[in-house]
PDB file of C-alpha atoms in Angstrom:
ATOM      1  CA  UNK A  95      57.491 -34.558 -44.236  1.00  0.00           C
ATOM      2  CA  UNK A  96      57.173 -37.505 -41.779  1.00  0.00           C
ATOM      3  CA  UNK A  97      56.435 -35.361 -39.050  1.00  0.00           C
ATOM      4  CA  UNK A  98      53.741 -33.591 -40.871  1.00  0.00           C
ATOM      5  CA  UNK A  99      51.871 -36.647 -42.209  1.00  0.00           C
ATOM      6  CA  UNK A 100      52.028 -37.769 -38.405  1.00  0.00           C
ATOM      7  CA  UNK A 101      50.300 -34.909 -37.635  1.00  0.00           C
ATOM      8  CA  UNK A 102      47.984 -34.940 -40.182  1.00  0.00           C
ATOM      9  CA  UNK A 103      47.220 -39.000 -38.637  1.00  0.00           C
ATOM     10  CA  UNK A 104      46.929 -37.404 -35.628  1.00  0.00           C
ATOM     11  CA  UNK A 105      44.240 -34.939 -36.248  1.00  0.00           C
ATOM     12  CA  UNK A 106      42.572 -37.398 -38.425  1.00  0.00           C
ATOM     13  CA  UNK A 107      42.207 -39.427 -35.724  1.00  0.00           C
ATOM     14  CA  UNK A 108      41.147 -36.746 -33.307  1.00  0.00           C
ATOM     15  CA  UNK A 109      37.464 -36.100 -35.095  1.00  0.00           C
ATOM     16  CA  UNK A 110      35.837 -39.115 -34.212  1.00  0.00           C
ATOM     17  CA  UNK A 111      36.245 -38.158 -30.648  1.00  0.00           C
ATOM     18  CA  UNK A 112      35.567 -34.667 -31.513  1.00  0.00           C
ATOM     19  CA  UNK A 113      32.177 -35.557 -33.349  1.00  0.00           C
ATOM     20  CA  UNK A 114      31.444 -37.463 -30.402  1.00  0.00           C
ATOM     21  CA  UNK A 115      31.473 -35.028 -28.021  1.00  0.00           C
ATOM     22  CA  UNK A 116      29.783 -32.550 -30.051  1.00  0.00           C
ATOM     23  CA  UNK A 117      26.772 -34.834 -30.307  1.00  0.00           C
ATOM     24  CA  UNK A 118      26.940 -35.854 -26.410  1.00  0.00           C
ATOM     25  CA  UNK A 119      26.516 -32.036 -25.690  1.00  0.00           C
ATOM     26  CA  UNK A 120      23.949 -31.449 -28.268  1.00  0.00           C
ATOM     27  CA  UNK A 121      21.673 -33.966 -26.252  1.00  0.00           C
ATOM     28  CA  UNK A 122      21.870 -36.912 -28.909  1.00  0.00           C
ATOM     29  CA  UNK A 123      23.318 -39.865 -28.939  1.00  0.00           C
ATOM     30  CA  UNK A 124      26.403 -41.704 -30.241  1.00  0.00           C
ATOM     31  CA  UNK A 125      27.086 -45.598 -30.704  1.00  0.00           C
ATOM     32  CA  UNK A 126      23.606 -45.888 -28.661  1.00  0.00           C
ATOM     33  CA  UNK A 127      24.701 -43.935 -25.572  1.00  0.00           C
ATOM     34  CA  UNK A 128      23.706 -40.911 -24.436  1.00  0.00           C
ATOM     35  CA  UNK A 129      25.474 -38.191 -22.607  1.00  0.00           C
ATOM     36  CA  UNK A 130      23.915 -38.465 -19.650  1.00  0.00           C
ATOM     37  CA  UNK A 131      23.997 -42.263 -19.563  1.00  0.00           C
ATOM     38  CA  UNK A 132      27.644 -41.869 -19.727  1.00  0.00           C
ATOM     39  CA  UNK A 133      28.458 -39.714 -17.091  1.00  0.00           C
ATOM     40  CA  UNK A 134      25.337 -41.299 -14.486  1.00  0.00           C
ATOM     41  CA  UNK A 135      26.740 -43.190 -11.732  1.00  0.00           C
ATOM     42  CA  UNK A 136      25.293 -46.160 -10.137  1.00  0.00           C
ATOM     43  CA  UNK A 137      24.761 -46.062  -6.829  1.00  0.00           C
TER      44      UNK A 137
END
């Protein structure tokens, strides 16, 4: 039961990360940051 609970907690913790990446791939912004802003390096 504990292993199953830990696996569920890990899955739930991953969902916001996956949502963020999907928003960035679709061209949107997440928390005020776009995917292009994140990947562009200042030179």
